[in-house]
Amino acid sequence: MTWWCSTVEWPWTWEWRPYVGAWLLVLVMTVPYLRSMRRRAKTVGLTDRDKRAIVWYLLGIVAIWVASDWPVAALSASYLLTMHTAQFILYGMLAAPLLLIGMPEWMIRRFLERTRLYRAYRMAANVFVAAIVYNGVLILTHVPNLLDGLRASQLGSFVLDIAWLIAGLIVWTPVVSTISELRLRGAIARCTFLFLATGVIPMIPAALITFSPEPSYATYELAPRSWDFTALEDQQLAGAVMKVTGIFITFPVIAYIFIQASLAESRHVGTRDEGGSAPGPAAAA
Amino acid sequence: MTRRDNGAVLDSSAASTEARRPDAAAPASPGARPPAGGLPPDRLPPAGPSRRAISLIVLAIALLAAAVIVSMATRNRTTVDAVAGDDGWAGAVLEPTRPRPEFTLTDTSGRPFDFAAETEGELTFLYFGYTNCPDICPIHLSTLNQALRAQPDLSATVVFVTTDPERDTPERIRSWLDGFNGAFIGLTGTPEEILAAEAASGITPAVPDAPGEDGFYLVGHATEILAIGTDDRTYLAYPFGIRQSDWELDLDRIASGEVPPVASAGAVDVTAAVAGQGKAGEAASVYLTFDNRGDDTTIDAVSTDAADQVVLHGTDASGVMTDASTLDLPSGTTRLEPGGRHIMLEGLRQALEPGDTVTVTLHFADGETAQVAMDVVAYDDVLDRTTPQEAGA
């Protein structure tokens, strides 16, 4: 039995394969969370926000499970660079923000206190550090020899996947963290950071992958082909997927932030007008 | 506007231009506890690292990114290193080289195909595999095809011989090869004919596995693609694992006229070798070309099983042939040519006819030896074979 998915040499089949490590990861991330929520419910009760957080968190866990288990992980580790890129997106661009949204402030503060990770997390959440860490991990884990080497072993593949998840958690912290002092203030700041950190810089490795005249990764070039496209076409598609991620994830989030900011501003103005002392026509009447 | 809510994540109530303060106070949320060390957030040290630390991190990442870009821009040689020797060829250099294999099979149009005659003088890639191969064969041929497409000026013939004639009908082979390149030649034959072709090519014979319950079976077969030069010598063998970038490196060299050495000893490569024909009991000449990448050296002796005696011949100032006890090889290129220095095989134990192969062993002064296998050609053709020529074009 395989605990984590790594490169194999046999041809792809749709025969299901279990990856115990993926299930364990899901359990380790879910059980303590739900127990904590249950304790909270018994003591002070859950707010509506807590209940919504559970949904977000579980969606993040689903994203991790999909990324770590068959078939996505199997295709990603051995056969298709495109699926490898999709897996990266699942970890770093989908699961990470969902997990952050799904962890209420009281919970993450307690976690950071118990693990004494607050200072390190706060330092990592600095916008410069977060952008550098995320893009550093992105670039480093796409160095051909390094990626081929990591993918070859279960441990290496696990390290690669977890690195993506952690980098994703770090880069999304200034945007969606429930800890207010770690979150950027202002919609423009958050959108600019998100655009630059996750939308622009990743285009560099994506372009290198897309426009390479030959396959860059032995793992995928020498994989048994079960599809009608070549290793180079797979690589070009992977580069395109990496590039358009911004369109499908980053840009909607940016749009959402702006809409929320606009609505909040309207409410703010409305409240001020209603409670303000400036005499209006009604007051005058 | 300060945020006192309990974490409306995408809530932009702070949509004002209020800047993020690194030491901003933590929200007083229900159940919230002071962060690490029991310090309230407003008493924690500044959030980020110092400017110097950030500068160092930025520098480190920039260097890392540069290294990565260089790494990705240059060709990955992982697989090459596993195969290549000091000569830098991605394929395994065959020493001694082998002549172009001679066998006749049937092509996909049902016509007899005399491999040696039909591909004579052409750069040829020869591969034994089967169309039901789930991994190695399609990847290997696809990789070669992609590499050849990157060298449109290189004229090369690719010949695929099935090791599974029972399932690989000519039609199936043709259809399968067309998936890669319609110019690829497919050959089949009886199991005996294919076995003979494998033997002629120096390839380990293929062995089919026992069929499974569904009748499907795999065929264990050699994975090398043999590269045969325009001089009809088999120089290189490319095992599975060779990547497109590896192929392209070798094809670049082949296209520029370079061929792997036919033999090597230390820093000395024998880059060309040919023997003239001779009758049994008589003599035949051997002409070699050396590329000495090291210091000056000498060949002290030459031995062979093909003749009673081997003599090193020089030529004096008047053009008269003289015996030489050693053969000096200064640094650089040295050619043994008709009318100049050469090696004479005296007392041939059997006739050497054009198409035969003869092997000699060179004994160098430093104790190194090199075994050189070479074609026997008619004397009229010797000059052609000892003159440098474009190998791949």
XYZ file of C-alpha atoms in Angstrom, chain A residues 86-200:
115
model
C -3.931 21.746 -11.246
C -2.798 20.105 -8.025
C -0.657 23.118 -7.226
C -3.676 25.342 -7.732
C -5.831 23.129 -5.538
C -3.343 23.338 -2.668
C -2.116 26.883 -2.947
C -4.960 28.800 -4.528
C -8.050 26.992 -3.333
C -7.462 24.928 -0.193
C -5.228 27.510 1.475
C -7.639 30.480 1.389
C -10.596 28.259 2.283
C -8.759 26.913 5.324
C -7.821 30.431 6.410
C -11.374 31.639 6.024
C -12.580 28.574 7.870
C -10.424 29.065 10.957
C -12.068 31.554 13.343
C -9.809 34.016 15.038
C -10.219 32.455 18.484
C -9.172 29.094 17.080
C -6.119 30.182 15.161
C -4.945 32.398 18.014
C -5.210 29.448 20.373
C -3.330 27.264 17.895
C -0.561 29.807 17.443
C -0.306 30.295 21.174
C -0.003 26.605 21.913
C 2.514 25.991 19.154
C 4.370 29.248 19.870
C 4.271 29.989 16.171
C 2.729 33.441 16.406
C 5.915 35.398 15.839
C 7.023 33.203 12.944
C 3.570 33.347 11.398
C 3.411 37.092 11.829
C 6.781 37.493 10.186
C 5.772 35.202 7.319
C 2.569 37.165 6.865
C 4.520 40.318 6.072
C 3.555 41.115 2.518
C 7.115 41.064 1.231
C 7.987 37.840 2.991
C 4.700 36.209 1.981
C 5.155 37.113 -1.675
C 8.757 35.958 -1.646
C 7.995 32.703 0.137
C 5.077 31.833 -2.124
C 6.854 32.609 -5.356
C 10.118 31.155 -4.094
C 8.375 27.880 -3.370
C 6.568 28.037 -6.693
C 9.760 28.604 -8.658
C 11.939 26.279 -6.614
C 9.516 23.393 -6.859
C 9.424 23.768 -10.614
C 13.164 23.480 -11.143
C 13.276 20.448 -13.447
C 15.845 18.391 -11.592
C 14.339 19.215 -8.218
C 10.801 18.442 -9.270
C 11.860 15.168 -10.891
C 13.810 14.246 -7.772
C 11.015 15.103 -5.345
C 8.347 13.380 -7.372
C 10.373 10.164 -7.491
C 9.861 9.369 -3.800
C 6.806 9.375 -1.579
C 8.547 11.546 1.006
C 9.724 14.004 -1.642
C 6.294 14.162 -3.183
C 4.756 14.734 0.242
C 7.220 17.545 0.974
C 6.384 19.130 -2.370
C 2.645 19.044 -1.741
C 2.893 20.320 1.823
C 5.259 23.089 0.726
C 2.619 24.278 -1.732
C -0.056 24.227 0.957
C 2.070 26.124 3.474
C 3.152 28.654 0.856
C -0.499 29.118 -0.046
C -1.471 29.669 3.597
C 1.270 32.269 3.939
C 0.460 34.209 0.779
C -3.273 34.311 1.489
C -2.863 35.418 5.096
C -2.553 39.151 4.333
C -5.719 38.879 2.258
C -8.145 36.623 4.108
C -6.729 35.856 7.544
C -9.203 36.080 10.397
C -6.473 37.640 12.536
C -6.996 41.291 11.845
C -3.464 42.495 12.564
C -2.114 40.071 9.987
C -4.580 41.154 7.342
C -3.885 44.056 5.047
C -6.147 47.006 5.693
C -7.829 48.421 2.682
C -9.271 46.763 -0.374
C -6.762 48.347 -2.713
C -3.822 47.079 -0.693
C -5.206 43.579 -0.545
C -6.085 43.461 -4.212
C -2.745 44.870 -5.268
C -0.906 42.381 -3.113
C -2.973 39.465 -4.386
C -2.557 40.541 -7.988
C 1.209 40.945 -7.729
C 1.958 37.976 -5.496
C -0.233 35.358 -7.116
C -1.086 36.766 -10.495
C 1.966 38.420 -11.951
